[in-house]
Amino acid sequence: MRVPIVTLLLFVLFAVSSVCAKEYIVASTQTSAQINAVVAGLKPGDILTFSAGIYNNVALKLNGLKGTKNAWIVIRGASGSLPELKINTNVVLQANIDIGSGTAFVA
């Protein structure tokens, strides 16, 4: 059976984009500016992991992040830890995020 070249190319492109997804780990010793520099570079499929610790006056800038239906941008705490984010009160989250359930799809 012959596979159309377009189908084959799409499969290869999808496989390569999945492999290119990265995990970024941030620490409580980093400033909001340093963490936001990481956030600004997140692409579909990437994971941002917060290490254990207390993050004081974190002003996360999530607006503009765009995951896809098949390649979410995941923001999570490190496995087995409960990082505490003390968010700056001047921050307005401009994305469709459900913090309560721990999942979100931002289109």
GROMACS .gro file of C-alpha atoms in nm:
model
  107
    1MET     CA    1   0.000   0.000   0.000
    2ARG     CA    2   0.133   0.342  -0.095
    3VAL     CA    3   0.114   0.628   0.152
    4PRO     CA    4   0.060   0.969  -0.008
    5ILE     CA    5   0.369   1.187   0.030
    6VAL     CA    6   0.167   1.466   0.196
    7THR     CA    7   0.046   1.228   0.467
    8LEU     CA    8   0.400   1.105   0.524
    9LEU     CA    9   0.535   1.461   0.548
   10LEU     CA   10   0.264   1.562   0.796
   11PHE     CA   11   0.343   1.259   1.010
   12VAL     CA   12   0.716   1.343   1.009
   13LEU     CA   13   0.648   1.710   1.093
   14PHE     CA   14   0.420   1.610   1.382
   15ALA     CA   15   0.676   1.361   1.515
   16VAL     CA   16   0.956   1.619   1.497
   17SER     CA   17   0.748   1.888   1.670
   18SER     CA   18   0.661   1.643   1.950
   19VAL     CA   19   1.026   1.561   2.002
   20CYS     CA   20   1.117   1.930   2.013
   21ALA     CA   21   0.893   1.994   2.315
   22LYS     CA   22   1.100   2.081   2.622
   23GLU     CA   23   1.066   2.088   2.998
   24TYR     CA   24   1.184   2.401   3.177
   25ILE     CA   25   1.241   2.393   3.552
   26VAL     CA   26   1.235   2.711   3.758
   27ALA     CA   27   1.340   2.761   4.121
   28SER     CA   28   1.213   2.985   4.399
   29THR     CA   29   1.545   3.172   4.393
   30GLN     CA   30   1.462   3.312   4.048
   31THR     CA   31   1.299   3.652   4.004
   32SER     CA   32   0.967   3.715   3.830
   33ALA     CA   33   1.161   3.858   3.535
   34GLN     CA   34   1.369   3.541   3.503
   35ILE     CA   35   1.063   3.315   3.529
   36ASN     CA   36   0.869   3.528   3.279
   37ALA     CA   37   1.159   3.507   3.034
   38VAL     CA   38   1.108   3.129   3.043
   39VAL     CA   39   0.728   3.165   3.020
   40ALA     CA   40   0.758   3.395   2.715
   41GLY     CA   41   0.951   3.126   2.529
   42LEU     CA   42   0.707   2.841   2.593
   43LYS     CA   43   0.577   2.669   2.282
   44PRO     CA   44   0.302   2.409   2.232
   45GLY     CA   45   0.400   2.086   2.404
   46ASP     CA   46   0.643   2.252   2.647
   47ILE     CA   47   0.629   2.198   3.023
   48LEU     CA   48   0.712   2.458   3.289
   49THR     CA   49   0.787   2.292   3.623
   50PHE     CA   50   0.808   2.487   3.948
   51SER     CA   51   1.057   2.330   4.192
   52ALA     CA   52   0.961   2.303   4.559
   53GLY     CA   53   0.978   2.628   4.750
   54ILE     CA   54   0.803   2.957   4.816
   55TYR     CA   55   0.785   3.200   4.526
   56ASN     CA   56   0.730   3.549   4.669
   57ASN     CA   57   0.571   3.829   4.466
   58VAL     CA   58   0.558   3.623   4.149
   59ALA     CA   59   0.395   3.816   3.867
   60LEU     CA   60   0.340   3.552   3.599
   61LYS     CA   61   0.264   3.690   3.255
   62LEU     CA   62   0.056   3.418   3.091
   63ASN     CA   63  -0.117   3.627   2.826
   64GLY     CA   64  -0.010   3.532   2.478
   65LEU     CA   65   0.062   3.166   2.557
   66LYS     CA   66  -0.087   2.941   2.293
   67GLY     CA   67  -0.100   2.568   2.327
   68THR     CA   68  -0.289   2.350   2.084
   69LYS     CA   69  -0.550   2.080   2.122
   70ASN     CA   70  -0.281   1.813   2.087
   71ALA     CA   71   0.015   1.999   2.240
   72TRP     CA   72  -0.076   2.178   2.560
   73ILE     CA   73   0.155   2.411   2.745
   74VAL     CA   74   0.173   2.255   3.090
   75ILE     CA   75   0.255   2.453   3.405
   76ARG     CA   76   0.297   2.231   3.709
   77GLY     CA   77   0.473   2.174   4.037
   78ALA     CA   78   0.759   1.928   4.057
   79SER     CA   79   0.655   1.571   4.129
   80GLY     CA   80   0.605   1.513   4.502
   81SER     CA   81   0.628   1.881   4.591
   82LEU     CA   82   0.387   2.164   4.656
   83PRO     CA   83   0.551   2.487   4.541
   84GLU     CA   84   0.379   2.792   4.690
   85LEU     CA   85   0.325   3.084   4.457
   86LYS     CA   86   0.258   3.410   4.638
   87ILE     CA   87   0.124   3.604   4.345
   88ASN     CA   88   0.160   3.978   4.324
   89THR     CA   89  -0.185   4.132   4.385
   90ASN     CA   90  -0.151   4.351   4.074
   91VAL     CA   91  -0.155   4.052   3.840
   92VAL     CA   92  -0.449   3.985   3.611
   93LEU     CA   93  -0.447   3.642   3.450
   94GLN     CA   94  -0.547   3.689   3.088
   95ALA     CA   95  -0.604   3.329   2.988
   96ASN     CA   96  -0.871   3.065   3.029
   97ILE     CA   97  -0.717   2.876   3.319
   98ASP     CA   98  -0.893   2.660   3.572
   99ILE     CA   99  -0.654   2.654   3.866
  100GLY     CA  100  -0.892   2.439   4.072
  101SER     CA  101  -0.888   2.130   3.853
  102GLY     CA  102  -0.526   2.171   3.750
  103THR     CA  103  -0.603   2.156   3.379
  104ALA     CA  104  -0.666   2.414   3.113
  105PHE     CA  105  -0.670   2.450   2.738
  106VAL     CA  106  -0.575   2.799   2.629
  107ALA     CA  107  -0.676   2.864   2.270
   0.00000   0.00000   0.00000
